[in-house]
Amino acid sequence: MRLQLVTALGAVAGAACSLLAEGAGAAMLGVLPFTAGGFIYLGTVSVLPELLRDSRPLQSCLQVLALLAGVAMMVLIAHYE
């Protein structure tokens, strides 16, 4: 429970930092690619092997397509934001 509290406090601290830095403009341009890269890394290194291990080939293809769709959505949001 203590470790869960530490991670929750980290999430709250990150949200507070992002709200405080909202008006920083050009100084924050590197944050979005860094965050997206972290999510892509976590998805491909830790989550994807678990998903592919216990599923049929069609299900595996659908899961990979869903991961790629998520990446595409991040690109579109970054482009049109």
mmCIF file of N, CA and C in Angstrom:
data_model
loop_
_atom_site.group_PDB
_atom_site.id
_atom_site.type_symbol
_atom_site.label_atom_id
_atom_site.label_comp_id
_atom_site.label_asym_id
_atom_site.label_seq_id
_atom_site.Cartn_x
_atom_site.Cartn_y
_atom_site.Cartn_z
ATOM 1 N N MET A 1 0.818 -1.177 0.000
ATOM 2 C CA MET A 1 0.000 0.000 0.000
ATOM 3 C C MET A 1 0.865 1.244 0.000
ATOM 4 N N ARG A 2 2.010 1.159 0.653
ATOM 5 C CA ARG A 2 2.892 2.326 0.671
ATOM 6 C C ARG A 2 3.456 2.608 -0.715
ATOM 7 N N LEU A 3 3.828 1.560 -1.426
ATOM 8 C CA LEU A 3 4.343 1.757 -2.781
ATOM 9 C C LEU A 3 3.264 2.322 -3.702
ATOM 10 N N GLN A 4 2.043 1.889 -3.539
ATOM 11 C CA GLN A 4 0.940 2.445 -4.321
ATOM 12 C C GLN A 4 0.755 3.921 -4.007
ATOM 13 N N LEU A 5 0.903 4.289 -2.744
ATOM 14 C CA LEU A 5 0.814 5.691 -2.346
ATOM 15 C C LEU A 5 1.930 6.511 -2.992
ATOM 16 N N VAL A 6 3.137 5.956 -3.027
ATOM 17 C CA VAL A 6 4.265 6.668 -3.643
ATOM 18 C C VAL A 6 4.008 6.898 -5.129
ATOM 19 N N THR A 7 3.515 5.889 -5.840
ATOM 20 C CA THR A 7 3.245 6.071 -7.263
ATOM 21 C C THR A 7 2.098 7.049 -7.485
ATOM 22 N N ALA A 8 1.091 7.018 -6.627
ATOM 23 C CA ALA A 8 -0.018 7.963 -6.754
ATOM 24 C C ALA A 8 0.453 9.389 -6.492
ATOM 25 N N LEU A 9 1.324 9.570 -5.527
ATOM 26 C CA LEU A 9 1.866 10.902 -5.265
ATOM 27 C C LEU A 9 2.718 11.384 -6.434
ATOM 28 N N GLY A 10 3.418 10.459 -7.078
ATOM 29 C CA GLY A 10 4.182 10.819 -8.273
ATOM 30 C C GLY A 10 3.283 11.288 -9.395
ATOM 31 N N ALA A 11 2.135 10.646 -9.551
ATOM 32 C CA ALA A 11 1.177 11.057 -10.578
ATOM 33 C C ALA A 11 0.604 12.436 -10.266
ATOM 34 N N VAL A 12 0.302 12.686 -9.009
ATOM 35 C CA VAL A 12 -0.225 13.990 -8.607
ATOM 36 C C VAL A 12 0.846 15.063 -8.811
ATOM 37 N N ALA A 13 2.093 14.762 -8.468
ATOM 38 C CA ALA A 13 3.178 15.728 -8.654
ATOM 39 C C ALA A 13 3.378 16.033 -10.140
ATOM 40 N N GLY A 14 3.302 15.006 -10.987
ATOM 41 C CA GLY A 14 3.434 15.219 -12.426
ATOM 42 C C GLY A 14 2.309 16.074 -12.983
ATOM 43 N N ALA A 15 1.091 15.828 -12.526
ATOM 44 C CA ALA A 15 -0.053 16.636 -12.961
ATOM 45 C C ALA A 15 0.103 18.082 -12.505
ATOM 46 N N ALA A 16 0.572 18.280 -11.283
ATOM 47 C CA ALA A 16 0.770 19.640 -10.778
ATOM 48 C C ALA A 16 1.851 20.364 -11.575
ATOM 49 N N CYS A 17 2.935 19.670 -11.888
ATOM 50 C CA CYS A 17 4.005 20.288 -12.687
ATOM 51 C C CYS A 17 3.509 20.658 -14.076
ATOM 52 N N SER A 18 2.716 19.798 -14.681
ATOM 53 C CA SER A 18 2.220 20.109 -16.026
ATOM 54 C C SER A 18 1.247 21.276 -15.997
ATOM 55 N N LEU A 19 0.436 21.376 -14.951
ATOM 56 C CA LEU A 19 -0.482 22.517 -14.842
ATOM 57 C C LEU A 19 0.274 23.818 -14.586
ATOM 58 N N LEU A 20 1.333 23.760 -13.791
ATOM 59 C CA LEU A 20 2.120 24.957 -13.522
ATOM 60 C C LEU A 20 2.920 25.398 -14.746
ATOM 61 N N ALA A 21 3.329 24.449 -15.574
ATOM 62 C CA ALA A 21 4.143 24.762 -16.751
ATOM 63 C C ALA A 21 3.294 24.996 -17.991
ATOM 64 N N GLU A 22 2.003 25.086 -17.852
ATOM 65 C CA GLU A 22 1.100 25.225 -18.999
ATOM 66 C C GLU A 22 1.406 26.462 -19.824
ATOM 67 N N GLY A 23 1.743 27.548 -19.215
ATOM 68 C CA GLY A 23 2.005 28.785 -19.938
ATOM 69 C C GLY A 23 3.436 28.920 -20.411
ATOM 70 N N ALA A 24 4.277 27.900 -20.240
ATOM 71 C CA ALA A 24 5.691 28.006 -20.590
ATOM 72 C C ALA A 24 5.907 28.051 -22.092
ATOM 73 N N GLY A 25 4.999 27.505 -22.894
ATOM 74 C CA GLY A 25 5.070 27.583 -24.357
ATOM 75 C C GLY A 25 6.225 26.792 -24.950
ATOM 76 N N ALA A 26 7.167 27.494 -25.573
ATOM 77 C CA ALA A 26 8.240 26.848 -26.322
ATOM 78 C C ALA A 26 9.181 26.044 -25.431
ATOM 79 N N ALA A 27 9.253 26.372 -24.165
ATOM 80 C CA ALA A 27 10.143 25.649 -23.262
ATOM 81 C C ALA A 27 9.676 24.212 -23.033
ATOM 82 N N MET A 28 8.395 23.946 -23.272
ATOM 83 C CA MET A 28 7.837 22.619 -23.006
ATOM 84 C C MET A 28 7.686 21.767 -24.262
ATOM 85 N N LEU A 29 8.236 22.190 -25.394
ATOM 86 C CA LEU A 29 8.039 21.459 -26.646
ATOM 87 C C LEU A 29 8.618 20.051 -26.609
ATOM 88 N N GLY A 30 9.626 19.804 -25.822
ATOM 89 C CA GLY A 30 10.244 18.486 -25.771
ATOM 90 C C GLY A 30 9.528 17.500 -24.872
ATOM 91 N N VAL A 31 8.546 17.936 -24.119
ATOM 92 C CA VAL A 31 7.876 17.060 -23.163
ATOM 93 C C VAL A 31 6.979 16.047 -23.860
ATOM 94 N N LEU A 32 6.215 16.479 -24.865
ATOM 95 C CA LEU A 32 5.290 15.571 -25.547
ATOM 96 C C LEU A 32 6.014 14.413 -26.244
ATOM 97 N N PRO A 33 7.063 14.658 -27.027
ATOM 98 C CA PRO A 33 7.761 13.514 -27.631
ATOM 99 C C PRO A 33 8.396 12.593 -26.595
ATOM 100 N N PHE A 34 8.901 13.167 -25.515
ATOM 101 C CA PHE A 34 9.500 12.353 -24.456
ATOM 102 C C PHE A 34 8.447 11.462 -23.806
ATOM 103 N N THR A 35 7.287 12.008 -23.510
ATOM 104 C CA THR A 35 6.211 11.241 -22.888
ATOM 105 C C THR A 35 5.670 10.177 -23.838
ATOM 106 N N ALA A 36 5.450 10.547 -25.101
ATOM 107 C CA ALA A 36 4.961 9.577 -26.077
ATOM 108 C C ALA A 36 5.968 8.446 -26.268
ATOM 109 N N GLY A 37 7.227 8.781 -26.309
ATOM 110 C CA GLY A 37 8.254 7.749 -26.428
ATOM 111 C C GLY A 37 8.257 6.798 -25.238
ATOM 112 N N GLY A 38 8.011 7.341 -24.062
ATOM 113 C CA GLY A 38 7.930 6.485 -22.869
ATOM 114 C C GLY A 38 6.771 5.516 -22.953
ATOM 115 N N PHE A 39 5.614 5.991 -23.409
ATOM 116 C CA PHE A 39 4.459 5.109 -23.547
ATOM 117 C C PHE A 39 4.692 4.038 -24.626
ATOM 118 N N ILE A 40 5.296 4.441 -25.731
ATOM 119 C CA ILE A 40 5.580 3.477 -26.797
ATOM 120 C C ILE A 40 6.578 2.436 -26.307
ATOM 121 N N TYR A 41 7.594 2.887 -25.583
ATOM 122 C CA TYR A 41 8.582 1.952 -25.037
ATOM 123 C C TYR A 41 7.922 0.956 -24.089
ATOM 124 N N LEU A 42 7.109 1.452 -23.167
ATOM 125 C CA LEU A 42 6.430 0.548 -22.235
ATOM 126 C C LEU A 42 5.516 -0.422 -22.965
ATOM 127 N N GLY A 43 4.819 0.071 -23.978
ATOM 128 C CA GLY A 43 3.903 -0.787 -24.723
ATOM 129 C C GLY A 43 4.619 -1.879 -25.496
ATOM 130 N N THR A 44 5.764 -1.556 -26.073
ATOM 131 C CA THR A 44 6.454 -2.551 -26.892
ATOM 132 C C THR A 44 7.339 -3.483 -26.076
ATOM 133 N N VAL A 45 7.894 -3.006 -24.993
ATOM 134 C CA VAL A 45 8.847 -3.835 -24.245
ATOM 135 C C VAL A 45 8.187 -4.673 -23.161
ATOM 136 N N SER A 46 7.231 -4.111 -22.458
ATOM 137 C CA SER A 46 6.677 -4.867 -21.333
ATOM 138 C C SER A 46 5.286 -5.438 -21.593
ATOM 139 N N VAL A 47 4.434 -4.707 -22.267
ATOM 140 C CA VAL A 47 3.060 -5.163 -22.445
ATOM 141 C C VAL A 47 2.915 -6.093 -23.647
ATOM 142 N N LEU A 48 3.495 -5.730 -24.772
ATOM 143 C CA LEU A 48 3.303 -6.497 -26.004
ATOM 144 C C LEU A 48 3.761 -7.959 -25.903
ATOM 145 N N PRO A 49 4.922 -8.259 -25.326
ATOM 146 C CA PRO A 49 5.293 -9.680 -25.209
ATOM 147 C C PRO A 49 4.303 -10.500 -24.381
ATOM 148 N N GLU A 50 3.749 -9.885 -23.352
ATOM 149 C CA GLU A 50 2.748 -10.589 -22.543
ATOM 150 C C GLU A 50 1.495 -10.873 -23.359
ATOM 151 N N LEU A 51 1.085 -9.919 -24.165
ATOM 152 C CA LEU A 51 -0.112 -10.110 -24.978
ATOM 153 C C LEU A 51 0.095 -11.167 -26.056
ATOM 154 N N LEU A 52 1.268 -11.172 -26.649
ATOM 155 C CA LEU A 52 1.524 -12.093 -27.753
ATOM 156 C C LEU A 52 1.777 -13.528 -27.292
ATOM 157 N N ARG A 53 2.171 -13.707 -26.070
ATOM 158 C CA ARG A 53 2.523 -15.037 -25.572
ATOM 159 C C ARG A 53 1.315 -15.966 -25.488
ATOM 160 N N ASP A 54 0.190 -15.472 -25.043
ATOM 161 C CA ASP A 54 -0.950 -16.331 -24.744
ATOM 162 C C ASP A 54 -2.110 -16.182 -25.720
ATOM 163 N N SER A 55 -1.878 -15.712 -26.934
ATOM 164 C CA SER A 55 -3.007 -15.504 -27.826
ATOM 165 C C SER A 55 -2.781 -16.150 -29.184
ATOM 166 N N ARG A 56 -3.883 -16.297 -29.899
ATOM 167 C CA ARG A 56 -3.847 -16.869 -31.245
ATOM 168 C C ARG A 56 -3.248 -15.859 -32.213
ATOM 169 N N PRO A 57 -2.823 -16.292 -33.397
ATOM 170 C CA PRO A 57 -2.200 -15.359 -34.356
ATOM 171 C C PRO A 57 -3.112 -14.197 -34.750
ATOM 172 N N LEU A 58 -4.401 -14.453 -34.981
ATOM 173 C CA LEU A 58 -5.312 -13.370 -35.339
ATOM 174 C C LEU A 58 -5.445 -12.370 -34.201
ATOM 175 N N GLN A 59 -5.564 -12.877 -32.991
ATOM 176 C CA GLN A 59 -5.661 -11.996 -31.823
ATOM 177 C C GLN A 59 -4.383 -11.187 -31.652
ATOM 178 N N SER A 60 -3.235 -11.793 -31.906
ATOM 179 C CA SER A 60 -1.968 -11.074 -31.809
ATOM 180 C C SER A 60 -1.899 -9.946 -32.829
ATOM 181 N N CYS A 61 -2.339 -10.211 -34.046
ATOM 182 C CA CYS A 61 -2.345 -9.166 -35.082
ATOM 183 C C CYS A 61 -3.268 -8.012 -34.693
ATOM 184 N N LEU A 62 -4.417 -8.325 -34.138
ATOM 185 C CA LEU A 62 -5.341 -7.274 -33.699
ATOM 186 C C LEU A 62 -4.741 -6.436 -32.575
ATOM 187 N N GLN A 63 -4.012 -7.074 -31.674
ATOM 188 C CA GLN A 63 -3.396 -6.344 -30.573
ATOM 189 C C GLN A 63 -2.287 -5.423 -31.075
ATOM 190 N N VAL A 64 -1.500 -5.896 -32.035
ATOM 191 C CA VAL A 64 -0.450 -5.056 -32.610
ATOM 192 C C VAL A 64 -1.080 -3.886 -33.369
ATOM 193 N N LEU A 65 -2.158 -4.135 -34.098
ATOM 194 C CA LEU A 65 -2.850 -3.062 -34.803
ATOM 195 C C LEU A 65 -3.426 -2.034 -33.824
ATOM 196 N N ALA A 66 -3.926 -2.493 -32.700
ATOM 197 C CA ALA A 66 -4.450 -1.579 -31.692
ATOM 198 C C ALA A 66 -3.331 -0.716 -31.114
ATOM 199 N N LEU A 67 -2.158 -1.308 -30.901
ATOM 200 C CA LEU A 67 -1.012 -0.545 -30.416
ATOM 201 C C LEU A 67 -0.607 0.519 -31.434
ATOM 202 N N LEU A 68 -0.557 0.141 -32.707
ATOM 203 C CA LEU A 68 -0.204 1.090 -33.763
ATOM 204 C C LEU A 68 -1.262 2.183 -33.907
ATOM 205 N N ALA A 69 -2.531 1.833 -33.715
ATOM 206 C CA ALA A 69 -3.592 2.839 -33.756
ATOM 207 C C ALA A 69 -3.417 3.847 -32.615
ATOM 208 N N GLY A 70 -3.015 3.380 -31.472
ATOM 209 C CA GLY A 70 -2.752 4.289 -30.356
ATOM 210 C C GLY A 70 -1.615 5.249 -30.657
ATOM 211 N N VAL A 71 -0.564 4.744 -31.282
ATOM 212 C CA VAL A 71 0.556 5.598 -31.671
ATOM 213 C C VAL A 71 0.087 6.626 -32.701
ATOM 214 N N ALA A 72 -0.719 6.183 -33.665
ATOM 215 C CA ALA A 72 -1.227 7.098 -34.687
ATOM 216 C C ALA A 72 -2.100 8.180 -34.058
ATOM 217 N N MET A 73 -2.893 7.823 -33.051
ATOM 218 C CA MET A 73 -3.719 8.822 -32.374
ATOM 219 C C MET A 73 -2.859 9.853 -31.658
ATOM 220 N N MET A 74 -1.769 9.410 -31.036
ATOM 221 C CA MET A 74 -0.875 10.354 -30.375
ATOM 222 C C MET A 74 -0.272 11.318 -31.383
ATOM 223 N N VAL A 75 0.091 10.813 -32.562
ATOM 224 C CA VAL A 75 0.663 11.674 -33.609
ATOM 225 C C VAL A 75 -0.374 12.690 -34.075
ATOM 226 N N LEU A 76 -1.608 12.234 -34.301
ATOM 227 C CA LEU A 76 -2.663 13.147 -34.746
ATOM 228 C C LEU A 76 -2.986 14.209 -33.703
ATOM 229 N N ILE A 77 -3.042 13.812 -32.460
ATOM 230 C CA ILE A 77 -3.318 14.778 -31.391
ATOM 231 C C ILE A 77 -2.194 15.800 -31.310
ATOM 232 N N ALA A 78 -0.952 15.347 -31.408
ATOM 233 C CA ALA A 78 0.178 16.274 -31.357
ATOM 234 C C ALA A 78 0.169 17.220 -32.559
ATOM 235 N N HIS A 79 -0.249 16.698 -33.706
ATOM 236 C CA HIS A 79 -0.239 17.519 -34.913
ATOM 237 C C HIS A 79 -1.337 18.566 -34.905
ATOM 238 N N TYR A 80 -2.519 18.225 -34.453
ATOM 239 C CA TYR A 80 -3.661 19.137 -34.493
ATOM 240 C C TYR A 80 -3.893 19.914 -33.203
ATOM 241 N N GLU A 81 -3.066 19.704 -32.208
ATOM 242 C CA GLU A 81 -3.278 20.391 -30.929
ATOM 243 C C GLU A 81 -2.911 21.822 -31.023
#
